[in-house]
Coordinates of C-alpha atoms in Angstrom, one line a residue:
X18 CA -142.4 -177.2 178.2
X19 CA -141.8 -176.4 181.9
X20 CA -144.2 -178.1 184.4
X21 CA -144.8 -175.7 187.3
X22 CA -145.7 -176.8 190.8
X23 CA -146.4 -175.2 194.1
X24 CA -142.8 -175.5 195.3
X25 CA -142.1 -172.1 193.6
X26 CA -145.0 -170.5 195.4
X27 CA -148.7 -169.8 194.8
X28 CA -149.6 -170.0 191.1
X29 CA -152.1 -167.5 189.7
X30 CA -153.3 -167.6 186.1
X31 CA -152.2 -164.6 184.1
X32 CA -149.4 -163.6 186.4
X33 CA -146.1 -163.1 184.4
X34 CA -143.7 -165.8 185.3
X35 CA -140.8 -163.4 185.5
X36 CA -142.5 -161.8 188.6
X37 CA -142.3 -165.1 190.5
X38 CA -139.7 -164.8 193.3
X39 CA -137.9 -168.0 192.2
X40 CA -137.3 -166.6 188.6
X41 CA -136.9 -163.0 189.7
X42 CA -133.9 -163.7 192.0
X43 CA -130.3 -162.8 192.2
X44 CA -127.6 -165.4 191.7
X45 CA -124.3 -165.0 193.6
X46 CA -121.3 -166.8 192.2
X47 CA -118.4 -167.4 194.5
X48 CA -114.8 -168.3 193.7
X49 CA -113.0 -170.0 196.6
X50 CA -109.4 -170.8 197.3
X51 CA -108.7 -174.5 197.9
X52 CA -108.4 -174.0 201.6
X53 CA -112.0 -172.8 202.2
X54 CA -113.9 -176.0 201.6
X55 CA -116.2 -175.0 204.5
X56 CA -117.8 -172.4 202.1
X57 CA -118.7 -175.0 199.4
X58 CA -122.3 -175.0 200.6
X59 CA -125.1 -172.6 201.3
X60 CA -124.8 -173.3 205.0
X61 CA -121.1 -172.5 205.0
X62 CA -121.5 -169.2 203.2
X63 CA -124.4 -168.3 205.6
X64 CA -122.2 -169.1 208.6
X65 CA -119.5 -166.8 207.2
X66 CA -121.9 -164.0 206.4
X67 CA -123.5 -164.2 209.9
X68 CA -120.0 -163.7 211.4
X69 CA -119.3 -160.8 209.0
X70 CA -122.5 -158.9 209.8
X71 CA -122.7 -160.1 213.4
X72 CA -126.1 -161.7 212.8
X73 CA -127.4 -164.9 214.3
X74 CA -127.3 -167.9 212.1
X75 CA -130.8 -169.6 212.0
X76 CA -130.5 -173.3 212.8
X77 CA -132.3 -175.9 210.6
X78 CA -135.1 -177.6 212.6
X79 CA -136.9 -180.8 211.6
X80 CA -139.5 -182.5 213.7
X81 CA -139.1 -186.2 212.8
X82 CA -142.1 -188.3 213.2
X83 CA -141.1 -191.0 215.7
X84 CA -144.5 -192.7 216.2
X85 CA -144.5 -196.2 214.9
X86 CA -141.0 -196.1 213.5
X87 CA -139.0 -199.3 213.2
X88 CA -135.5 -199.1 214.6
X89 CA -132.6 -199.3 212.1
X90 CA -131.0 -202.0 214.2
X91 CA -133.5 -204.5 212.9
X92 CA -132.4 -204.2 209.3
X93 CA -128.7 -203.2 209.6
X94 CA -125.6 -204.5 211.4
X95 CA -122.4 -202.3 211.3
X96 CA -118.9 -203.5 211.9
X97 CA -115.7 -201.4 212.0
X98 CA -112.8 -203.6 213.4
X99 CA -110.1 -201.2 212.3
X100 CA -109.4 -197.7 213.7
X101 CA -109.7 -195.4 210.7
X102 CA -109.7 -191.6 210.9
X103 CA -113.2 -191.1 209.4
X104 CA -116.7 -190.3 210.6
X105 CA -119.8 -192.0 209.3
X106 CA -123.5 -191.9 210.1
X107 CA -126.3 -194.1 208.6
X108 CA -130.1 -193.7 208.3
X109 CA -132.5 -196.0 206.5
X110 CA -135.9 -195.7 204.8
X111 CA -138.3 -197.4 202.5
X112 CA -138.5 -195.1 199.4
X113 CA -141.9 -194.7 197.7
X114 CA -143.3 -192.3 195.2
X115 CA -140.5 -189.8 195.2
X116 CA -141.4 -186.6 193.4
X117 CA -138.7 -184.0 192.6
X118 CA -140.1 -180.5 193.0
X119 CA -139.4 -177.8 190.4
X120 CA -137.6 -175.5 192.8
X121 CA -134.9 -178.1 193.5
X122 CA -134.6 -178.9 189.8
X123 CA -134.2 -175.2 189.0
X124 CA -131.6 -174.6 191.6
X125 CA -129.5 -177.6 190.6
X126 CA -129.7 -176.4 187.0
X127 CA -128.5 -173.0 188.0
X128 CA -125.3 -174.5 189.4
X129 CA -125.0 -176.9 186.4
X130 CA -125.5 -180.0 188.6
X131 CA -128.6 -181.7 187.2
X132 CA -128.8 -185.4 188.0
X133 CA -130.4 -188.4 186.3
X134 CA -132.7 -189.5 189.1
X135 CA -134.8 -187.8 191.7
X136 CA -132.8 -189.6 194.5
X137 CA -129.5 -188.4 193.2
X138 CA -130.9 -184.9 192.7
X139 CA -132.3 -184.6 196.3
X140 CA -129.1 -185.9 197.9
X141 CA -126.9 -183.6 195.8
X142 CA -129.1 -180.7 196.6
X143 CA -128.8 -181.5 200.4
X144 CA -125.1 -181.7 200.0
X145 CA -124.9 -178.4 198.3
X146 CA -127.2 -176.9 200.9
X147 CA -125.4 -178.3 204.1
X148 CA -121.9 -179.2 202.9
X149 CA -122.3 -182.8 204.3
X150 CA -121.2 -185.5 201.9
X151 CA -124.3 -187.8 201.3
X152 CA -124.5 -191.1 199.5
X153 CA -127.4 -193.6 199.1
X154 CA -126.9 -197.4 198.9
X155 CA -129.4 -199.9 197.5
X156 CA -130.2 -202.1 200.5
X157 CA -130.1 -205.3 198.6
X158 CA -126.5 -204.6 197.5
X159 CA -125.5 -204.9 201.2
X160 CA -127.2 -208.3 201.9
X161 CA -124.9 -211.3 202.2
X162 CA -125.9 -214.9 201.3
X163 CA -129.6 -214.1 201.2
X164 CA -129.6 -212.8 204.8
X165 CA -132.6 -210.6 205.6
X166 CA -130.4 -208.2 207.6
X167 CA -127.8 -206.1 205.8
X168 CA -124.2 -206.1 207.1
X169 CA -121.8 -203.2 206.5
X170 CA -118.1 -203.5 207.2
X171 CA -115.8 -200.5 207.4
X172 CA -112.2 -201.4 206.7
X173 CA -109.2 -200.6 204.7
X174 CA -109.2 -201.8 201.1
X175 CA -106.3 -203.2 199.0
X176 CA -104.9 -199.6 198.6
X177 CA -105.3 -198.7 202.3
X178 CA -108.3 -196.5 201.6
X179 CA -111.2 -196.5 204.1
X180 CA -113.9 -198.4 202.3
X181 CA -117.5 -199.6 202.9
X182 CA -118.2 -203.3 202.2
X183 CA -121.5 -205.0 201.9
X184 CA -121.9 -208.1 199.7
X185 CA -118.9 -206.5 197.9
X186 CA -117.1 -203.2 198.0
X187 CA -119.8 -200.5 198.0
X188 CA -117.7 -197.3 198.1
X189 CA -114.4 -195.7 199.1
X190 CA -115.1 -193.1 201.8
X191 CA -114.6 -189.6 200.3
X192 CA -113.5 -190.9 196.9
X193 CA -116.2 -192.7 194.9
X194 CA -119.2 -195.1 195.0
X195 CA -119.3 -198.3 193.2
X196 CA -122.0 -198.6 190.5
X197 CA -123.5 -201.9 191.9
X198 CA -124.7 -200.1 195.1
X199 CA -126.4 -197.2 193.3
X200 CA -130.0 -196.4 194.2
X201 CA -133.1 -196.4 192.0
X202 CA -136.1 -194.3 193.0
X203 CA -138.0 -197.2 194.8
X204 CA -137.2 -199.7 197.5
X205 CA -135.3 -199.9 200.8
X206 CA -132.4 -197.4 200.9
X207 CA -129.5 -196.6 203.3
X208 CA -128.4 -192.9 203.5
X209 CA -124.8 -192.4 204.5
X210 CA -123.3 -189.1 205.7
X211 CA -119.5 -189.1 205.8
X212 CA -116.5 -187.0 206.8
X213 CA -112.8 -187.6 206.3
X214 CA -110.1 -185.0 207.0
X215 CA -109.1 -183.4 203.7
X216 CA -105.4 -183.6 204.3
X217 CA -105.6 -187.4 204.8
X218 CA -107.6 -188.0 201.6
X219 CA -105.6 -185.6 199.5
X220 CA -102.3 -187.2 200.6
X221 CA -103.6 -190.7 200.0
X222 CA -104.8 -190.0 196.5
X223 CA -101.5 -188.4 195.7
X224 CA -99.8 -191.6 196.7
X225 CA -102.2 -194.0 195.0
X226 CA -104.0 -192.7 192.0
X227 CA -107.5 -194.2 191.6
X228 CA -110.8 -193.2 189.9
X229 CA -112.8 -190.5 191.7
X230 CA -116.3 -189.2 191.5
X231 CA -117.7 -185.6 191.7
X232 CA -117.9 -185.6 195.5
X233 CA -114.1 -185.9 195.8
X234 CA -113.8 -182.2 195.0
X235 CA -115.6 -181.4 198.3
X236 CA -114.0 -184.1 200.5
X237 CA -110.5 -183.1 199.4
X238 CA -111.1 -179.4 200.3
X239 CA -112.9 -180.0 203.5
X240 CA -116.6 -181.0 203.9
X241 CA -119.0 -180.3 206.8
X242 CA -118.2 -182.6 209.8
X243 CA -121.7 -182.1 211.4
X244 CA -123.2 -185.1 209.8
X245 CA -126.6 -184.9 211.6
X246 CA -127.3 -181.6 209.8
X247 CA -127.0 -183.2 206.3
X248 CA -129.0 -186.3 207.3
X249 CA -131.8 -184.3 208.8
X250 CA -132.0 -182.0 205.8
X251 CA -132.1 -184.8 203.3
X252 CA -134.6 -186.9 205.2
X253 CA -136.9 -183.9 205.6
X254 CA -136.9 -183.6 201.8
X255 CA -137.8 -187.3 201.5
X256 CA -140.6 -186.9 204.1
X257 CA -141.9 -183.8 202.3
X258 CA -141.7 -185.0 198.6
X259 CA -142.4 -188.8 198.9
X260 CA -144.4 -191.4 200.7
X261 CA -141.3 -192.9 202.2
X262 CA -141.1 -194.6 205.6
X263 CA -138.1 -193.6 207.7
X264 CA -136.6 -196.0 210.1
X265 CA -135.8 -194.7 213.6
X266 CA -132.3 -194.2 215.1
X267 CA -129.0 -194.2 213.3
X268 CA -125.7 -196.1 213.3
X269 CA -122.4 -194.3 213.3
X270 CA -118.6 -194.7 213.2
X271 CA -116.4 -192.0 214.6
X272 CA -113.0 -191.7 216.3
X273 CA -112.0 -189.3 219.0
X274 CA -111.2 -185.9 217.5
X275 CA -108.2 -184.1 218.9
X276 CA -109.2 -180.5 219.1
X277 CA -106.8 -178.0 217.7
X278 CA -105.9 -175.0 220.0
X279 CA -104.0 -171.9 219.0
X280 CA -102.8 -169.4 221.6
X281 CA -102.0 -165.8 220.8
X282 CA -101.8 -162.5 222.8
X283 CA -103.4 -159.2 222.0
X284 CA -100.0 -157.6 221.6
X285 CA -99.1 -160.3 218.9
X286 CA -102.3 -159.6 217.1
X287 CA -101.6 -155.8 217.1
X288 CA -98.0 -156.4 216.0
X289 CA -99.0 -158.6 213.0
X290 CA -101.9 -156.4 211.9
X291 CA -100.2 -153.1 212.5
X292 CA -103.2 -151.6 214.1
X293 CA -104.9 -152.0 217.5
X294 CA -108.3 -153.7 217.6
X295 CA -110.5 -153.8 220.7
X296 CA -110.2 -157.1 222.6
X297 CA -114.0 -157.4 223.0
X298 CA -114.4 -156.9 219.2
X299 CA -111.9 -159.7 218.5
X300 CA -113.6 -162.1 220.9
X301 CA -117.0 -161.4 219.2
X302 CA -115.5 -162.0 215.7
X303 CA -113.9 -165.2 216.7
X304 CA -117.1 -166.4 218.4
X305 CA -119.2 -165.5 215.3
X306 CA -116.8 -167.6 213.2
X307 CA -117.3 -170.6 215.4
X308 CA -114.1 -170.5 217.4
X309 CA -114.1 -171.3 221.1
X310 CA -112.6 -168.6 223.3
X311 CA -113.9 -169.7 226.7
X312 CA -110.5 -170.5 228.0
X313 CA -109.0 -167.1 227.1
X314 CA -107.9 -164.9 230.0
X315 CA -106.8 -161.3 230.1
X316 CA -105.1 -160.2 226.9
X317 CA -104.2 -163.8 226.0
X318 CA -106.5 -165.7 223.7
X319 CA -106.7 -169.5 223.9
X320 CA -108.7 -170.4 220.8
X321 CA -110.3 -173.7 220.0
X322 CA -110.5 -174.2 216.2
X323 CA -113.8 -175.7 214.9
X324 CA -113.3 -179.0 212.9
X325 CA -114.7 -177.5 209.7
X326 CA -111.8 -175.0 209.6
X327 CA -109.0 -177.4 208.9
X328 CA -107.0 -174.5 207.3
X329 CA -106.5 -172.8 210.7
X330 CA -103.2 -174.1 212.2
X331 CA -101.2 -171.1 213.6
X332 CA -101.3 -167.6 214.9
X333 CA -101.1 -166.0 211.5
X334 CA -104.2 -167.9 210.3
X335 CA -106.1 -166.5 213.3
X336 CA -105.0 -162.9 212.5
X337 CA -106.0 -163.4 208.9
X338 CA -109.5 -164.2 210.0
X339 CA -109.7 -161.1 212.2
X340 CA -108.4 -158.9 209.3
X341 CA -111.0 -160.5 207.0
X342 CA -113.8 -159.6 209.4
X343 CA -112.5 -156.1 210.0
X344 CA -111.9 -155.5 206.3
X345 CA -108.5 -154.8 204.9
X346 CA -109.7 -151.3 203.7
X347 CA -110.6 -150.4 207.3
X348 CA -107.1 -150.9 208.6
X349 CA -105.1 -147.6 208.4
X350 CA -102.1 -147.7 206.1
X351 CA -98.7 -147.2 207.6
X352 CA -95.3 -146.7 205.9
X353 CA -93.1 -149.7 206.0
X354 CA -90.3 -149.2 208.5
X355 CA -87.1 -150.9 207.6
X356 CA -84.7 -151.1 210.4
X357 CA -81.6 -153.2 210.4
X358 CA -81.5 -155.7 213.3
X359 CA -79.0 -154.8 216.0
X360 CA -76.2 -157.4 215.4
X361 CA -73.5 -156.1 217.8
X362 CA -73.4 -159.4 219.8
X363 CA -70.5 -161.4 221.1
X364 CA -70.1 -163.4 217.9
X365 CA -69.8 -160.2 215.9
X366 CA -67.1 -158.8 218.2
X367 CA -65.3 -162.1 218.1
X368 CA -65.3 -162.0 214.3
X369 CA -64.1 -158.3 214.3
X370 CA -61.3 -159.2 216.7
X371 CA -60.1 -162.0 214.5
X372 CA -60.1 -159.7 211.5
X373 CA -58.1 -157.1 213.4
X374 CA -55.3 -159.4 214.4
X375 CA -55.3 -161.1 211.0
X376 CA -54.7 -157.7 209.4
X377 CA -52.0 -156.8 211.9
X378 CA -50.2 -160.0 211.3
X379 CA -50.3 -159.6 207.5
X380 CA -49.0 -156.0 207.9
X381 CA -46.1 -157.3 210.0
X382 CA -45.0 -159.6 207.2
X383 CA -46.7 -162.9 208.3
X384 CA -48.7 -165.0 205.9
X385 CA -51.9 -166.7 207.1
X386 CA -52.0 -170.5 207.1
X387 CA -55.1 -172.5 207.5
X388 CA -55.1 -176.2 208.4
X389 CA -57.5 -179.0 209.4
X390 CA -58.4 -179.1 213.1
X391 CA -57.0 -182.7 213.1
X392 CA -53.5 -183.9 213.6
X393 CA -51.5 -187.1 214.0
X394 CA -51.6 -188.5 217.5
X395 CA -48.2 -190.3 217.3
X396 CA -46.3 -187.2 216.3
X397 CA -48.1 -185.0 219.0
X398 CA -47.3 -187.5 221.7
X399 CA -43.7 -187.8 220.5
X400 CA -43.3 -184.1 221.0
X401 CA -44.9 -184.1 224.4
X402 CA -48.4 -182.7 223.8
X403 CA -51.4 -184.1 225.6
X404 CA -54.0 -185.3 223.2
X405 CA -57.7 -185.8 223.4
X406 CA -58.6 -188.8 225.7
X407 CA -58.9 -191.8 223.4
X408 CA -62.5 -192.5 224.7
X409 CA -63.5 -189.1 223.2
X410 CA -61.3 -189.3 220.1
X411 CA -62.4 -189.5 216.5
X412 CA -64.2 -192.7 215.4
X413 CA -63.8 -192.2 211.7
X414 CA -60.7 -190.1 210.9
X415 CA -60.1 -188.7 207.5
X416 CA -56.7 -190.3 207.3
X417 CA -54.1 -192.0 209.5
X418 CA -52.1 -188.7 209.7
X419 CA -55.3 -186.8 210.8
X420 CA -56.6 -189.2 213.5
X421 CA -57.1 -186.8 216.5
X422 CA -58.2 -183.3 217.3
X423 CA -55.2 -180.9 217.6
X424 CA -54.1 -179.6 221.0
X425 CA -51.9 -177.0 219.4
X426 CA -51.5 -175.0 216.1
X427 CA -47.7 -175.1 216.1
X428 CA -47.3 -178.7 214.8
X429 CA -49.2 -177.8 211.6
X430 CA -47.3 -174.5 211.2
X431 CA -44.0 -176.4 211.7
X432 CA -44.9 -178.8 208.9
X433 CA -45.9 -176.0 206.5
X434 CA -42.7 -174.1 207.3
X435 CA -40.6 -177.2 206.5
X436 CA -42.3 -177.6 203.1
X437 CA -41.8 -174.0 202.2
X438 CA -38.1 -174.2 203.2
X439 CA -37.6 -177.3 201.1
X440 CA -39.1 -175.5 198.2
X441 CA -36.3 -172.8 198.4
X442 CA -37.9 -170.2 200.6
X443 CA -35.2 -168.5 202.7
X444 CA -37.7 -166.6 204.8
X445 CA -40.9 -168.2 206.1
X446 CA -43.2 -166.3 208.4
X447 CA -46.7 -167.8 209.0
X448 CA -49.5 -167.3 211.5
X449 CA -52.8 -169.1 212.2
X450 CA -55.9 -168.4 214.3
X451 CA -57.9 -171.5 215.1
X452 CA -59.5 -173.9 217.5
X453 CA -57.5 -176.4 219.7
X454 CA -58.8 -179.1 222.1
X455 CA -57.8 -180.3 225.5
X456 CA -57.9 -183.9 226.8
X457 CA -61.6 -183.6 227.6
X458 CA -62.3 -182.2 224.1
X459 CA -63.0 -178.7 225.4
X460 CA -62.5 -176.2 222.6
X461 CA -60.5 -173.0 222.8
X462 CA -59.0 -170.5 220.3
X463 CA -55.3 -169.9 219.9
X464 CA -53.1 -167.6 217.7
X465 CA -49.7 -169.0 216.7
X466 CA -46.7 -167.5 214.9
X467 CA -43.7 -169.1 213.3
X468 CA -40.7 -167.4 211.8
X469 CA -37.8 -169.3 210.1
X470 CA -34.7 -168.2 208.2
X471 CA -33.6 -164.7 207.3
X472 CA -34.7 -161.7 209.3
X473 CA -35.4 -159.7 206.2
X474 CA -35.5 -160.0 202.4
X475 CA -32.3 -159.6 200.3
X476 CA -31.6 -156.0 199.6
X477 CA -28.8 -153.5 199.0
X478 CA -28.6 -152.6 202.7
X479 CA -27.6 -156.1 203.7
X480 CA -25.6 -156.9 200.6
X481 CA -27.9 -159.7 199.7
X482 CA -26.8 -161.6 202.8
X483 CA -29.3 -160.8 205.6
X484 CA -28.8 -162.2 209.1
X485 CA -31.0 -164.9 210.4
X486 CA -33.9 -164.1 212.7
X487 CA -32.9 -164.0 216.4
X488 CA -34.9 -164.0 219.7
X489 CA -35.1 -160.3 220.1
X490 CA -36.2 -159.6 216.5
X491 CA -38.9 -162.3 216.7
X492 CA -40.2 -160.9 220.0
X493 CA -40.5 -157.5 218.3
X494 CA -42.4 -158.9 215.4
X495 CA -44.9 -160.6 217.7
X496 CA -45.2 -157.4 219.7
X497 CA -46.0 -155.5 216.5
X498 CA -49.1 -157.8 216.1
X499 CA -50.4 -158.4 219.6
X500 CA -49.1 -155.2 221.4
X501 CA -47.1 -154.8 224.6
X502 CA -46.3 -157.8 226.8
X503 CA -43.6 -159.0 229.2
X504 CA -41.5 -162.1 229.1
X505 CA -40.5 -164.2 232.1
X506 CA -38.5 -167.4 232.5
X507 CA -40.4 -170.4 231.4
X508 CA -39.9 -174.2 231.0
X509 CA -42.1 -175.6 228.2
X510 CA -44.0 -178.9 228.8
X511 CA -43.3 -180.1 225.2
X512 CA -40.2 -181.0 223.2
X513 CA -40.5 -178.2 220.6
X514 CA -38.9 -175.5 222.7
X515 CA -35.2 -174.8 223.1
X516 CA -34.3 -175.4 226.8
X517 CA -32.4 -172.0 227.0
X518 CA -34.4 -169.8 224.7
X519 CA -38.0 -169.9 225.8
X520 CA -40.2 -167.6 227.8
X521 CA -43.8 -167.1 229.0
X522 CA -45.8 -164.2 227.6
X523 CA -47.3 -162.2 230.4
X524 CA -50.3 -159.9 229.7
X525 CA -52.2 -158.2 232.5
X526 CA -50.3 -160.2 235.1
X527 CA -51.2 -163.6 233.8
X528 CA -49.5 -166.1 231.5
X529 CA -51.1 -165.6 228.0
X530 CA -48.8 -167.8 225.9
X531 CA -45.3 -169.0 225.2
X532 CA -42.5 -167.9 222.9
X533 CA -39.4 -169.9 222.1
X534 CA -36.8 -171.0 219.7
X535 CA -37.2 -174.4 218.0
X536 CA -35.2 -177.2 219.6
X537 CA -31.9 -177.7 217.6
X538 CA -32.7 -181.4 217.2
X539 CA -36.1 -180.7 215.6
X540 CA -34.6 -177.9 213.4
X541 CA -32.3 -180.5 212.0
X542 CA -35.1 -183.1 211.6
X543 CA -37.3 -180.6 209.7
X544 CA -34.3 -179.3 207.7
X545 CA -34.8 -175.7 209.0
X546 CA -32.5 -172.8 209.9
X547 CA -33.1 -170.7 213.0
X548 CA -36.8 -171.0 213.7
X549 CA -38.9 -169.3 216.4
X550 CA -42.5 -170.1 217.5
X551 CA -45.1 -168.4 219.6
X552 CA -48.6 -169.5 220.7
X553 CA -51.1 -167.3 222.6
X554 CA -54.5 -167.7 224.1
X555 CA -56.6 -165.6 221.7
X556 CA -59.1 -164.4 224.3
X557 CA -56.2 -162.9 226.3
X558 CA -55.5 -160.4 223.5
X559 CA -57.0 -157.0 224.0
X560 CA -60.0 -155.8 222.0
X561 CA -62.0 -153.0 223.4
X562 CA -62.8 -149.4 223.3
X563 CA -59.6 -147.4 223.2
X564 CA -59.6 -144.5 225.7
X565 CA -57.8 -141.3 224.9
X566 CA -55.4 -140.1 227.6
X567 CA -54.2 -136.5 228.1
X568 CA -50.6 -135.7 227.2
X569 CA -48.3 -133.0 228.3
X570 CA -47.5 -130.0 226.1
X571 CA -44.2 -129.6 227.8
X572 CA -40.9 -130.9 226.7
X573 CA -39.8 -134.4 227.7
X574 CA -36.4 -135.1 229.2
X575 CA -34.2 -138.3 229.0
X576 CA -31.8 -139.7 231.5
X577 CA -29.7 -142.8 231.3
X578 CA -28.5 -144.8 234.3
X579 CA -25.9 -147.5 234.0
X580 CA -26.2 -149.9 237.0
X581 CA -23.7 -152.5 238.1
X582 CA -25.7 -155.7 239.0
X583 CA -25.0 -159.4 239.4
X584 CA -25.2 -161.3 236.1
X585 CA -27.6 -163.8 237.7
X586 CA -30.1 -161.1 238.8
X587 CA -33.3 -161.0 236.8
X588 CA -34.3 -157.7 235.2
X589 CA -37.8 -158.1 236.8
X590 CA -36.3 -157.5 240.2
X591 CA -35.0 -154.1 239.1
X592 CA -38.2 -153.2 237.4
X593 CA -40.4 -154.0 240.4
X594 CA -38.3 -151.7 242.7
X595 CA -38.3 -148.8 240.2
X596 CA -42.1 -149.1 239.8
X597 CA -42.6 -148.9 243.5
X598 CA -40.5 -145.8 243.9
X599 CA -40.7 -143.8 240.7
X600 CA -42.0 -140.3 240.8
X601 CA -45.0 -138.9 238.9
X602 CA -42.6 -137.3 236.4
X603 CA -41.1 -140.6 235.2
X604 CA -43.4 -141.6 232.4
X605 CA -41.6 -144.8 231.5
X606 CA -38.2 -146.6 231.5
X607 CA -36.6 -149.4 229.6
X608 CA -33.3 -151.2 229.2
X609 CA -31.1 -150.0 226.3
X610 CA -27.7 -151.8 226.8
X611 CA -26.1 -154.7 228.7
X612 CA -22.4 -154.7 229.0
X613 CA -19.9 -157.1 230.5
X614 CA -16.1 -157.3 230.6
X615 CA -13.3 -158.6 232.8
X616 CA -13.2 -155.5 235.0
X617 CA -16.8 -156.2 236.1
X618 CA -16.0 -159.8 237.1
X619 CA -19.3 -161.6 237.7
X620 CA -21.3 -158.4 237.4
X621 CA -22.8 -156.7 234.4
X622 CA -23.6 -153.2 233.5
X623 CA -27.3 -152.5 232.6
X624 CA -28.2 -149.2 231.1
X625 CA -31.7 -148.0 231.7
X626 CA -33.3 -145.0 229.9
X627 CA -35.8 -142.9 231.7
X628 CA -38.4 -140.6 230.1
X629 CA -39.5 -137.7 232.4
X630 CA -42.2 -135.2 231.7
X631 CA -44.6 -133.0 233.7
X632 CA -48.2 -132.1 232.9
X633 CA -47.7 -128.6 234.5
X634 CA -44.3 -127.3 233.5
X635 CA -41.0 -127.9 231.8
X636 CA -38.9 -129.9 234.2
X637 CA -35.8 -128.2 235.6
X638 CA -32.5 -129.9 236.4
X639 CA -33.4 -130.0 240.1
X640 CA -36.7 -131.8 239.4
X641 CA -35.0 -134.4 237.2
X642 CA -32.1 -135.0 239.7
X643 CA -34.6 -135.4 242.5
X644 CA -36.6 -138.1 240.6
X645 CA -33.5 -140.0 239.7
X646 CA -32.0 -139.7 243.2
X647 CA -35.2 -141.4 244.6
X648 CA -34.8 -144.3 242.1
X649 CA -31.1 -144.8 242.8
X650 CA -31.7 -144.7 246.6
X651 CA -34.3 -147.5 246.4
X652 CA -32.1 -149.7 244.1
X653 CA -29.2 -149.3 246.4
X654 CA -31.1 -149.9 249.6
X655 CA -33.2 -152.9 248.4
X656 CA -30.9 -154.6 245.8
X657 CA -27.5 -153.1 246.6
X658 CA -27.0 -151.7 243.1
X659 CA -24.7 -148.8 242.3
X660 CA -23.9 -146.6 239.4
X661 CA -21.1 -147.8 237.1

């Protein structure tokens, strides 16, 4: 038996019930993702549809009868001493003769949300309609000590939830209502509209598990924050379907809301979507969705996010809303372009440079050694190295022998060489590329070499007794790795270097490193045979585009000059004079022999080999003689050197 009333329209005898608009209607069932709590109501879906179809959303209007109303302040006192991130609004009424219309009962049944009482049904219907969380409290449950004026306290409960207290706890905001405060269909009633941010309530319930009621599903996903809409809607029902008397005014609790703002440019929107959308169209879409774009300027959007869209937090969320309004099927498809990012930066070239010199060193017979960047301060200072200032030194070293940042790579290489030699290795050749630190803890990169023992492996050609490495052979091995360089006299600042077999490495006119034989005292201390070391500033080593140079197709000629020069004269003096006066035909020159005997006295004989070649022709004897005569004349006039 179904009792019909006029809420479903005009009733005419004999008219088929199926033709009634209420029964002859379409039902739309929506499935929502958890982030779209704003669409868990008819109002929320209507708001989204109005944006999609660019149609105006009709506002709900209720003309409240204010004549003769008693103010709510006469019957209710509200206290909220604590600052809680919630929003509450209270109205009051004397409930009489509430009658639940058929149309509301039918619509609640269609969504499987039928309630036991008319009061619960109307409030739930208003919540489903507007999205505002509504609860009703029995007025007598809020009275304390027989007072005639109810007192509500909003404060945190024992689990730190925001709770409503009357005579006792009446509800936990957004979670559940206690049974003692439930409403019957008669008497004085308080209607509460509430809002609590979904992220807060979800996080809190995950921390402290408590019993929840059916409204928690809405609060945890995001309910409607415009509480006046829900209160007006529910009170209009009570005014229409009962003889209730509504008290004037309201009491509310709310904290200042920090508006969320997202900035994005038109170019960013186009880049993310992959298609260009008109700026005016975007502005209208955002406005329809309830976003505030008044502060936007030019092609830059400054978007104020409405409170009911808690799921919008970044640029991508804004673009998703635009795509949703445009329609994914209306955006033209484009093939995905996969392009490797350009990675040829300084770090890449530094890495490639290291790899290049590591391979060169390995190809030249050196083995790579890797050590901690720490070393022992006492040993370093004993050998004359300047360590990191103690005020900037390590506070918690790994061990007593690794108590400071290393200023050189050579100490660690020397220790590793000593260990290998003690293990029976006759030839030890190591290198390392790594960081060192000055007294101010500034970092730089060095490359170091060490060579100790035999100059080559045992083989037939040396009868199993190879000679030890010497200064010239070590210089050549280093040159095989780092390329051409010059040596000049040098006095080391530390105690590792032999006082008479040490030199500075010159590259591009500047000192790039040092090369020396290990001091005899330290050779004995570390139980080593002849040992040579070299350390170079790694950034000084060349690494760049190699340019091809033209070469002559004509035959090259060679000439040797043996010069008599003082034994104390440096070769660099001779070299500088020749470079200033050499002709275009002299490609290069280099020393090949140094001879001394009693006949020469305090002088020595230095033999230089000259390579001569022309780009235009095969050199004749006269051309060669002329070039060599110019060199000899300059050496004789400037340095007093003659042929042997």
